[in-house]
Coordinates of C-alpha atoms in Angstrom, one line a residue:
M19 CA 0.0 0.0 0.0
G20 CA 1.0 3.6 -0.5
P21 CA 0.3 6.7 -2.6
A22 CA 0.7 7.0 -6.3
G23 CA 4.3 6.7 -7.4
S24 CA 5.4 4.6 -4.5
G25 CA 6.1 1.6 -6.7
K26 CA 3.2 -0.6 -5.7
T27 CA 2.9 -2.2 -9.1
L28 CA 6.7 -2.5 -9.9
V29 CA 7.5 -3.8 -6.4
G30 CA 4.4 -6.0 -6.2
E31 CA 5.1 -7.7 -9.6
L32 CA 8.8 -8.3 -8.6
L33 CA 7.8 -9.6 -5.1
A34 CA 5.2 -11.9 -6.7
L35 CA 7.8 -13.2 -9.2
R36 CA 10.3 -13.9 -6.5
L37 CA 7.7 -15.7 -4.4
G38 CA 6.1 -17.6 -7.2
W39 CA 2.8 -16.0 -6.3
E40 CA 0.2 -14.2 -8.4
F41 CA 0.2 -10.4 -8.8
V42 CA -3.0 -8.3 -8.9
D43 CA -3.1 -4.6 -9.3
G44 CA -5.9 -2.9 -7.3
D45 CA -6.2 -0.3 -10.0
S46 CA -7.9 -3.0 -12.2
F47 CA -10.9 -2.9 -9.9
H48 CA -11.6 0.8 -10.5
S49 CA -14.7 1.6 -12.4
Q50 CA -14.3 3.5 -15.7
A51 CA -15.9 6.5 -14.0
N52 CA -13.2 6.5 -11.3
I53 CA -10.5 6.2 -13.9
E54 CA -11.9 9.1 -15.9
K55 CA -12.3 11.2 -12.8
M56 CA -8.6 10.6 -11.8
A57 CA -7.5 11.3 -15.3
R58 CA -9.1 14.7 -15.1
G59 CA -7.1 15.3 -11.9
V60 CA -10.1 15.0 -9.7
P61 CA -9.4 13.1 -6.5
L62 CA -11.6 10.2 -5.5
D63 CA -13.6 10.5 -2.3
D64 CA -15.0 7.8 0.0
N65 CA -18.1 7.4 -2.2
D66 CA -15.8 6.5 -5.1
R67 CA -13.5 4.4 -3.1
I68 CA -15.9 2.2 -1.1
P69 CA -17.4 0.2 -4.0
W70 CA -13.8 -0.2 -5.4
L71 CA -12.6 -1.5 -2.0
N72 CA -15.6 -3.8 -1.7
S73 CA -14.8 -5.3 -5.1
I74 CA -11.2 -5.9 -3.9
R75 CA -12.4 -7.4 -0.6
E76 CA -14.7 -9.8 -2.5
A77 CA -11.8 -10.9 -4.7
M78 CA -9.6 -11.4 -1.7
K79 CA -12.2 -13.6 0.0
Q80 CA -12.3 -15.7 -3.1
W81 CA -8.5 -16.0 -3.3
N82 CA -8.4 -17.0 0.4
A83 CA -11.1 -19.6 -0.1
Q84 CA -9.1 -21.0 -3.1
H85 CA -5.9 -21.0 -1.0
R86 CA -4.2 -18.7 -3.6
N87 CA -1.2 -16.6 -2.7
V88 CA -1.6 -13.2 -4.2
V89 CA 0.4 -10.0 -3.9
L90 CA -2.1 -7.2 -4.2
A91 CA -1.1 -3.6 -5.0
C92 CA -3.6 -1.2 -3.5
S93 CA -3.3 2.4 -2.2
A94 CA -5.3 1.6 1.0
L95 CA -4.6 5.1 2.3
K96 CA -6.9 5.2 5.3
R97 CA -7.0 2.9 8.3
S98 CA -10.7 2.2 7.6
Y99 CA -9.8 1.0 4.1
R100 CA -7.1 -1.3 5.4
E101 CA -9.5 -2.7 8.0
R102 CA -12.0 -3.4 5.2
L103 CA -9.3 -5.4 3.4
Q104 CA -8.1 -7.3 6.5
I105 CA -10.2 -10.4 5.7
S106 CA -8.0 -12.7 7.8
S107 CA -4.8 -12.8 9.8
D108 CA -3.1 -14.2 6.7
V109 CA -3.3 -10.7 5.0
K110 CA 0.1 -8.9 5.5
L111 CA 0.3 -5.2 4.9
V112 CA 3.4 -3.6 3.4
Y113 CA 3.6 0.2 3.4
L114 CA 5.8 1.6 0.6
K115 CA 6.7 4.9 2.2
G116 CA 8.2 7.8 0.2
T117 CA 8.4 11.6 0.4
Y118 CA 6.0 13.8 -1.5
D119 CA 8.9 15.2 -3.6
L120 CA 10.2 11.7 -4.6
L121 CA 6.8 10.4 -5.5
R122 CA 5.9 13.6 -7.4
E123 CA 9.2 13.2 -9.4
R124 CA 8.3 9.7 -10.2
L125 CA 4.8 10.7 -11.4
H126 CA 6.3 13.3 -13.7
A127 CA 8.5 10.6 -15.3
R128 CA 5.7 8.2 -15.9
K129 CA 3.9 7.9 -19.2
G130 CA 0.4 6.6 -19.8
H131 CA -0.9 6.5 -16.2
Y132 CA -3.8 8.5 -15.0
A133 CA -2.4 9.5 -11.6
T134 CA -1.5 13.2 -11.6
E135 CA 0.2 15.5 -9.1
Q136 CA -3.3 16.6 -7.9
I137 CA -4.1 13.0 -7.2
L138 CA -0.8 12.6 -5.2
T139 CA -1.6 15.8 -3.2
S140 CA -5.0 14.5 -2.3
Q141 CA -3.6 11.1 -1.4
F142 CA -1.1 12.6 0.9
A143 CA -3.9 14.5 2.5
D144 CA -5.9 11.3 3.0
L145 CA -2.9 9.1 4.0
E146 CA -3.1 7.7 7.5
E147 CA 0.2 6.0 7.9
P148 CA -0.2 2.5 9.3
A149 CA 1.4 1.6 12.6
D150 CA 1.0 -2.1 12.1
A151 CA 2.6 -2.6 8.7
I152 CA 5.9 -3.6 7.3
T153 CA 7.2 -0.2 6.3
V154 CA 9.8 0.1 3.6
D155 CA 11.5 3.2 2.3
V156 CA 10.9 3.5 -1.5
A157 CA 14.1 5.5 -2.0
H158 CA 15.9 2.1 -2.4
T159 CA 15.9 0.0 -5.6
P160 CA 13.0 -2.3 -6.3
E161 CA 15.3 -5.3 -5.7
E162 CA 16.3 -3.9 -2.3
I163 CA 12.7 -3.2 -1.4
V164 CA 11.6 -6.7 -2.3
A165 CA 14.5 -8.2 -0.3
E166 CA 13.5 -6.2 2.8
I167 CA 9.9 -7.2 2.4
R168 CA 10.8 -10.9 2.1
K169 CA 13.1 -10.6 5.2
H170 CA 10.2 -9.1 7.2
L171 CA 7.8 -11.8 6.0
A172 CA 10.4 -14.5 6.8
L173 CA 10.2 -15.5 3.1
A174 CA 13.8 -14.7 2.1

């Protein structure tokens, strides 16, 4: 979890590859209306996010019932969002933490993604940093971040 530009997709894909697990990007659960809203630089509010989170929660319950190991990339900015996604004690939360300036720089370098600096600003305003997560500084390389996550999960 983390704001736009924190590397959720890149790190998540790499972590899933290293673990031999599936990777799913939470962005794929957004409605077309949400994507269009964000592309216009309009931040999502709870009314936009709750149906999105509910869709992710249902998928997670399905994966859990099927005993599938999945790395899920999801912003999960607020504690209430993370609580909604905490379907079992098997769900482990990793917070990809970065400074506003670093993430803004990464967003400016990205091509073809709907997240804008306005979205980042609103995400930092909404962000409630988790106290109960594996927290990793995203200033490191993706390989270093994945190694740190695996060490904390005892999956090195």
